[in-house]
Short mmCIF file of C-alpha atoms in Angstrom, two decimals:
data_model
loop_
_atom_site.label_atom_id
_atom_site.label_comp_id
_atom_site.label_asym_id
_atom_site.label_seq_id
_atom_site.Cartn_x
_atom_site.Cartn_y
_atom_site.Cartn_z
CA UNK A 228 62.49 -108.09 25.20
CA UNK A 229 65.86 -106.99 23.91
CA UNK A 230 68.81 -105.36 25.59
CA UNK A 231 68.01 -102.13 23.93
CA UNK A 232 66.10 -99.53 25.96
CA UNK A 233 62.52 -98.88 25.09
CA UNK A 234 62.51 -95.15 24.31
CA UNK A 235 60.24 -93.41 26.77
CA UNK A 236 59.63 -90.56 24.29
CA UNK A 237 57.70 -90.44 21.00
CA UNK A 238 59.48 -89.88 17.69
CA UNK A 239 60.30 -86.19 17.33
CA UNK A 240 59.93 -85.49 21.09
CA UNK A 241 62.38 -83.01 22.74
CA UNK A 242 62.94 -81.69 26.24
CA UNK A 243 62.88 -77.92 26.72
CA UNK A 244 64.11 -75.97 29.75
CA UNK A 245 62.66 -72.63 30.65
CA UNK A 246 65.26 -69.96 31.34
CA UNK A 247 62.75 -68.10 33.54
CA UNK A 248 61.83 -70.63 36.14
CA UNK A 249 64.08 -73.54 35.32
CA UNK A 250 61.28 -75.95 34.69
CA UNK A 251 61.81 -78.76 32.11
CA UNK A 252 59.09 -80.09 29.86
CA UNK A 253 58.61 -82.49 27.03
CA UNK A 254 57.37 -81.25 23.68
CA UNK A 255 56.55 -82.65 20.22
CA UNK A 256 59.25 -80.58 18.70
CA UNK A 257 61.61 -77.57 19.41
CA UNK A 258 58.95 -75.21 18.16
CA UNK A 259 55.84 -76.95 19.58
CA UNK A 260 55.87 -74.82 22.77
CA UNK A 261 56.22 -71.09 22.57
CA UNK A 262 56.12 -70.13 26.22
CA UNK A 263 56.53 -71.87 29.56
CA UNK A 264 53.20 -73.03 30.97
CA UNK A 265 54.32 -72.07 34.50
CA UNK A 266 55.94 -68.64 34.21
CA UNK A 267 54.97 -67.71 30.60
CA UNK A 268 58.63 -67.00 29.73
CA UNK A 269 59.52 -67.45 26.07
CA UNK A 270 63.14 -68.27 26.89
CA UNK A 271 63.02 -72.06 26.11
CA UNK A 272 66.09 -74.07 25.30
CA UNK A 273 66.33 -77.62 24.02
CA UNK A 274 68.12 -80.12 26.41
CA UNK A 275 69.89 -83.30 25.38
CA UNK A 276 68.16 -86.56 26.19
CA UNK A 277 70.97 -89.14 26.68
CA UNK A 278 69.92 -92.70 26.35
CA UNK A 279 66.34 -91.77 25.42
CA UNK A 280 65.59 -91.15 29.15
CA UNK A 281 62.96 -88.45 28.64
CA UNK A 282 61.44 -88.69 32.22
CA UNK A 283 64.92 -88.43 33.64
CA UNK A 284 65.67 -85.38 31.53
CA UNK A 285 62.34 -83.77 32.57
CA UNK A 286 62.76 -84.34 36.31
CA UNK A 287 62.13 -81.15 38.28
CA UNK A 288 65.49 -80.28 39.70
CA UNK A 289 64.63 -76.73 40.86
CA UNK A 290 64.72 -77.95 44.46
CA UNK A 291 67.85 -80.12 44.03
CA UNK A 292 68.33 -83.88 43.79
CA UNK A 293 65.36 -85.95 42.45
CA UNK A 294 64.38 -89.58 42.63
CA UNK A 295 65.61 -90.01 39.07
CA UNK A 296 69.07 -88.67 40.07
CA UNK A 297 69.27 -91.08 43.00
CA UNK A 298 68.24 -93.99 40.74
CA UNK A 299 71.14 -93.22 38.35
CA UNK A 300 73.68 -92.55 41.06
CA UNK A 301 72.77 -95.80 42.88
CA UNK A 302 73.33 -97.86 39.75
CA UNK A 303 76.52 -96.07 38.99
CA UNK A 304 77.66 -97.10 42.50
CA UNK A 305 76.43 -100.70 42.28
CA UNK A 306 78.10 -101.19 38.85
CA UNK A 307 81.40 -100.04 40.44
CA UNK A 308 81.75 -96.88 38.27
CA UNK A 309 81.77 -94.52 41.38
CA UNK A 310 82.71 -95.08 44.95
CA UNK A 311 80.37 -94.37 47.83
CA UNK A 312 82.44 -91.29 48.57
CA UNK A 313 82.21 -90.11 44.99
CA UNK A 314 78.50 -90.76 45.09
CA UNK A 315 78.09 -88.45 48.21
CA UNK A 316 80.43 -85.80 46.67
CA UNK A 317 78.45 -85.65 43.44
CA UNK A 318 75.15 -85.38 45.34
CA UNK A 319 76.74 -82.61 47.42
CA UNK A 320 77.90 -80.77 44.27
CA UNK A 321 74.46 -81.10 42.61
CA UNK A 322 72.71 -79.58 45.62
CA UNK A 323 75.29 -76.89 45.98
CA UNK A 324 74.76 -75.87 42.32
CA UNK A 325 70.97 -75.74 42.97
CA UNK A 326 71.45 -73.44 45.90
CA UNK A 327 73.63 -71.13 43.83
CA UNK A 328 71.70 -71.13 40.48
CA UNK A 329 68.21 -72.10 41.42
CA UNK A 330 68.29 -75.36 39.32
CA UNK A 331 70.58 -78.36 39.48
CA UNK A 332 72.12 -80.32 36.52
CA UNK A 333 71.23 -84.00 36.08
CA UNK A 334 73.47 -86.07 38.36
CA UNK A 335 75.15 -87.84 35.40
CA UNK A 336 76.31 -84.48 34.06
CA UNK A 337 77.68 -83.61 37.41
CA UNK A 338 79.55 -86.91 37.67
CA UNK A 339 80.94 -86.53 34.12
CA UNK A 340 82.15 -82.98 34.88
CA UNK A 341 83.88 -84.31 37.99
CA UNK A 342 85.64 -86.98 36.05
CA UNK A 343 83.79 -89.73 38.00
CA UNK A 344 82.20 -91.59 35.10
CA UNK A 345 82.75 -91.96 31.35
CA UNK A 346 80.02 -90.25 29.26
CA UNK A 347 79.39 -93.41 27.26
CA UNK A 348 78.92 -95.46 30.41
CA UNK A 349 76.56 -92.80 31.76
CA UNK A 350 74.47 -92.94 28.57
CA UNK A 351 74.40 -96.73 28.74
CA UNK A 352 73.14 -96.67 32.32
CA UNK A 353 70.37 -94.25 31.30
CA UNK A 354 69.31 -96.60 28.45
CA UNK A 355 69.22 -99.35 31.03
CA UNK A 356 67.12 -97.28 33.46
CA UNK A 357 64.49 -96.52 30.82
CA UNK A 358 63.84 -100.09 29.78
CA UNK A 359 60.23 -101.25 30.01
CA UNK A 360 59.48 -102.90 33.43
CA UNK A 361 58.57 -105.25 35.04
CA UNK A 362 60.82 -107.43 32.92
CA UNK A 363 62.41 -110.89 33.11
CA UNK A 364 65.17 -109.60 35.37
CA UNK A 365 62.61 -108.50 37.93
CA UNK A 366 60.80 -111.86 37.69
CA UNK A 367 64.08 -113.71 38.35
CA UNK A 368 64.85 -111.39 41.25
CA UNK A 369 61.48 -112.05 42.93
CA UNK A 370 61.85 -115.78 42.44
CA UNK A 371 65.21 -115.79 44.26
CA UNK A 372 63.62 -114.02 47.31
CA UNK A 373 61.12 -116.89 47.86
CA UNK A 374 61.97 -118.87 50.97
CA UNK A 375 64.30 -116.23 52.57
CA UNK A 376 63.34 -115.97 56.25
CA UNK A 377 64.13 -112.28 56.63
CA UNK A 378 61.86 -111.20 53.73
CA UNK A 379 58.20 -110.66 54.18
CA UNK A 380 56.45 -112.15 51.20
CA UNK A 381 53.35 -109.94 51.62
CA UNK A 382 55.50 -106.76 51.60
CA UNK A 383 57.34 -108.04 48.52
CA UNK A 384 54.01 -108.70 46.73
CA UNK A 385 52.89 -105.19 47.72
CA UNK A 386 55.96 -103.58 46.21
CA UNK A 387 55.71 -105.71 43.03
CA UNK A 388 52.17 -104.50 42.60
CA UNK A 389 53.35 -100.96 43.24
CA UNK A 390 55.91 -101.36 40.43
CA UNK A 391 53.09 -102.54 38.01
CA UNK A 392 51.01 -99.49 38.93
CA UNK A 393 53.94 -97.18 38.41
CA UNK A 394 54.59 -98.68 35.01
CA UNK A 395 50.98 -98.01 34.02
CA UNK A 396 51.48 -94.23 34.76
CA UNK A 397 54.92 -93.72 33.43
CA UNK A 398 57.76 -95.39 31.55
CA UNK A 399 60.95 -95.09 33.58
CA UNK A 400 60.26 -97.45 36.53
CA UNK A 401 63.01 -98.64 38.97
CA UNK A 402 64.06 -102.25 38.77
CA UNK A 403 62.31 -104.28 41.52
CA UNK A 404 65.43 -104.67 43.66
CA UNK A 405 65.93 -101.00 43.91
CA UNK A 406 62.27 -100.43 44.61
CA UNK A 407 62.37 -102.92 47.43
CA UNK A 408 65.31 -101.00 49.00
CA UNK A 409 63.54 -97.69 48.67
CA UNK A 410 60.42 -99.16 50.35
CA UNK A 411 62.63 -100.73 53.14
CA UNK A 412 61.52 -104.20 52.46
CA UNK A 413 65.03 -105.26 51.64
CA UNK A 414 68.42 -104.02 52.78
CA UNK A 415 70.89 -102.72 50.28
CA UNK A 416 73.31 -105.44 51.27
CA UNK A 417 70.84 -108.22 50.77
CA UNK A 418 69.67 -106.74 47.44
CA UNK A 419 73.36 -106.65 46.18
CA UNK A 420 73.77 -110.24 47.20
CA UNK A 421 70.86 -111.24 45.04
CA UNK A 422 72.03 -109.11 42.14
CA UNK A 423 75.50 -110.63 42.27
CA UNK A 424 74.07 -114.13 42.43
CA UNK A 425 72.04 -113.30 39.26
CA UNK A 426 75.18 -111.89 37.67
CA UNK A 427 77.05 -115.12 38.43
CA UNK A 428 74.38 -116.97 36.47
CA UNK A 429 74.71 -114.52 33.56
CA UNK A 430 71.36 -112.73 34.21
CA UNK A 431 69.77 -110.04 36.19
CA UNK A 432 69.58 -106.28 36.36
CA UNK A 433 73.26 -105.74 37.39
CA UNK A 434 74.48 -107.98 34.57
CA UNK A 435 72.33 -106.12 32.07
CA UNK A 436 73.36 -102.70 33.49
CA UNK A 437 77.01 -103.60 33.09
CA UNK A 438 76.52 -104.95 29.57
CA UNK A 439 74.59 -101.95 28.38
CA UNK A 440 76.97 -99.48 29.82
CA UNK A 441 80.24 -100.89 28.57
CA UNK A 442 81.89 -98.58 25.93
CA UNK A 443 83.29 -100.30 22.86
CA UNK A 444 86.86 -101.47 23.30
CA UNK A 445 89.39 -99.05 21.97
CA UNK A 446 92.96 -98.10 22.47
CA UNK A 447 93.33 -95.44 25.06
CA UNK A 448 95.59 -92.33 24.71
CA UNK A 449 97.84 -93.75 27.41
CA UNK A 450 98.08 -97.00 25.55
CA UNK A 451 99.09 -95.27 22.36
CA UNK A 452 101.74 -93.25 24.20
CA UNK A 453 103.17 -96.32 25.92
CA UNK A 454 103.23 -98.22 22.66
CA UNK A 455 105.13 -95.43 20.86
CA UNK A 456 107.36 -94.84 23.92
CA UNK A 457 108.76 -98.42 23.85
CA UNK A 458 112.58 -98.02 23.92
CA UNK A 459 112.48 -94.37 24.77
CA UNK A 460 113.66 -93.82 28.44
CA UNK A 461 113.11 -90.05 28.25
CA UNK A 462 109.42 -90.46 27.27
CA UNK A 463 108.84 -93.20 29.98
CA UNK A 464 110.41 -90.83 32.59
CA UNK A 465 107.96 -88.08 31.50
CA UNK A 466 105.02 -90.49 31.81
CA UNK A 467 106.18 -91.40 35.35
CA UNK A 468 106.44 -87.77 36.42
CA UNK A 469 102.93 -87.08 34.97
CA UNK A 470 101.52 -90.03 36.88
CA UNK A 471 102.96 -88.75 40.18
CA UNK A 472 101.45 -85.29 39.48
CA UNK A 473 98.03 -86.77 38.74
CA UNK A 474 98.15 -88.85 42.07
CA UNK A 475 99.10 -85.72 43.98
CA UNK A 476 96.16 -83.85 42.37
CA UNK A 477 93.77 -86.62 43.30
CA UNK A 478 95.07 -86.51 46.89
CA UNK A 479 94.49 -82.78 47.20
CA UNK A 480 90.97 -83.20 45.70
CA UNK A 481 90.07 -85.93 48.19
CA UNK A 482 91.41 -83.78 51.07
CA UNK A 483 89.28 -80.85 49.81
CA UNK A 484 86.06 -82.81 49.98
CA UNK A 485 86.81 -85.06 52.97
CA UNK A 486 84.85 -83.02 55.53
CA UNK A 487 82.02 -81.54 53.53
CA UNK A 488 79.00 -83.74 54.11
CA UNK A 489 75.68 -82.49 52.83
CA UNK A 490 73.16 -81.64 55.56
CA UNK A 491 69.33 -81.45 55.25
CA UNK A 492 66.68 -80.62 57.84
CA UNK A 493 64.76 -83.31 59.68
CA UNK A 494 61.98 -83.10 62.26
CA UNK A 495 61.49 -85.34 65.28
CA UNK A 496 57.96 -86.83 65.43
CA UNK A 497 58.40 -87.34 69.18
CA UNK A 498 59.56 -83.97 70.47
CA UNK A 499 58.97 -81.84 67.25
CA UNK A 500 62.67 -80.58 67.24
CA UNK A 501 63.94 -79.49 63.82
CA UNK A 502 67.61 -80.30 63.34
CA UNK A 503 70.32 -80.70 60.77
CA UNK A 504 70.83 -84.29 59.60
CA UNK A 505 73.56 -85.63 57.38
CA UNK A 506 72.10 -86.46 53.93
CA UNK A 507 71.11 -90.04 53.16
CA UNK A 508 68.87 -91.32 50.43
CA UNK A 509 67.54 -94.23 52.48
CA UNK A 510 68.73 -94.25 56.18
CA UNK A 511 65.59 -92.77 57.77
CA UNK A 512 64.61 -92.27 60.58
CA UNK A 513 67.66 -91.21 62.51
CA UNK A 514 68.24 -90.57 66.21
CA UNK A 515 67.03 -87.24 67.61
CA UNK A 516 69.75 -85.06 69.19
CA UNK A 517 67.22 -83.72 71.75
CA UNK A 518 65.20 -86.68 72.95
CA UNK A 519 67.42 -89.62 71.86
CA UNK A 520 64.68 -91.51 70.05
CA UNK A 521 65.08 -92.75 66.43
CA UNK A 522 62.19 -90.56 65.27
CA UNK A 523 63.72 -87.90 63.09
CA UNK A 524 62.35 -87.94 59.53
CA UNK A 525 63.02 -85.93 56.38
CA UNK A 526 61.27 -82.46 56.76
CA UNK A 527 59.33 -80.76 53.95
CA UNK A 528 57.14 -77.66 53.64
CA UNK A 529 54.03 -77.58 51.47
CA UNK A 530 53.07 -74.46 49.30
CA UNK A 531 50.71 -73.38 52.12
CA UNK A 532 53.55 -73.26 54.68
CA UNK A 533 52.78 -76.46 56.60
CA UNK A 534 55.86 -78.37 57.80
CA UNK A 535 55.52 -82.10 57.80
CA UNK A 536 57.74 -85.18 57.44
CA UNK A 537 58.29 -88.06 54.99
CA UNK A 538 59.42 -91.45 55.74
CA UNK A 539 61.47 -91.48 52.58
CA UNK A 540 62.75 -88.25 50.91
CA UNK A 541 61.50 -88.94 47.45
CA UNK A 542 57.97 -90.25 48.20
CA UNK A 543 55.27 -87.79 47.14
CA UNK A 544 53.26 -87.93 50.41
CA UNK A 545 50.73 -85.14 50.52
CA UNK A 546 50.57 -82.59 53.25
CA UNK A 547 48.39 -84.05 56.16
CA UNK A 548 47.03 -80.53 56.95
CA UNK A 549 45.81 -79.30 53.54
CA UNK A 550 46.49 -82.24 51.10
CA UNK A 551 48.99 -80.36 48.92
CA UNK A 552 51.33 -82.75 47.08
CA UNK A 553 54.08 -80.43 46.00
CA UNK A 554 56.10 -80.27 49.25
CA UNK A 555 59.76 -79.18 48.96
CA UNK A 556 62.66 -79.68 51.38
CA UNK A 557 62.52 -77.49 54.44
CA UNK A 558 65.33 -74.91 54.53
CA UNK A 559 66.90 -72.72 57.23
CA UNK A 560 65.37 -69.71 55.47
CA UNK A 561 61.87 -71.22 56.09
CA UNK A 562 62.69 -71.39 59.80
CA UNK A 563 63.38 -67.62 59.88
CA UNK A 564 59.87 -66.78 58.75
CA UNK A 565 56.50 -67.98 60.32
CA UNK A 566 55.45 -71.40 59.13
CA UNK A 567 52.62 -73.65 60.19
CA UNK A 568 53.72 -76.64 62.24
#
């Protein structure tokens, strides 16, 4: 296994987006598909596939954030490229775009447009995420969990088997540590402790993600200006003024977004109350505002109008009423029209 990503697409593959319904699809070439298989529109446009992450590029973002977006954003956060606040702000922006336009941009594009992450680092992280797994980093991670009292070895084995099954169906599979957090077998704090211990030994997924996402060293524009400005007090004063203005702009931006959390709808499995819940990728269930029990889960509605809950937002749990597996997030518009409970 090398540090290079194993391309999840075949030579000549492209990703096309339908201008009619917003669906993204993989094709053998830009002219291989003449019309969208979902809505029959002929307005098909080729999308970039940074890092060779075809499954990430093809993720269905017509309903907002996807599991692929969360996977990228989490690693951007764990690598220290974005702060937790920037992570939440980018997620908020992505879902706001979906509500306005009907389809969201990939989260790395949102972060780049907001100045949160360098494009080369983003592409490197995508190459990291589409490596073939399970790999040697996953094996080392699992070995370090052995003997830890707070970790259930049976649950760890079950998640490791799940990762192998996922790899048999698709290419871009989460690293085992991330998957253990998603399945609530490991806390994010404990997972990061293991990742950092691996990094200290010069191995592991975090070390590899950092190595694959580092842009080549080069002199920055600021460095060139400072080098040329040596001995020029007027230029140095101009740089100082510009720095103050940039800091002020950052302060205004932070104030603008400080009180804009993203809310989704959850439903209590105890009292059936539907309520707004502040968005979280992993922190479910939450406490119900009506009955006080920690039994509020992420609410979705299936194509047949049945409302049900998911323990984790991005699991593809089928509707318990009719078996449909294409549930989407419940919205306030759904509550204004009759739905099956």
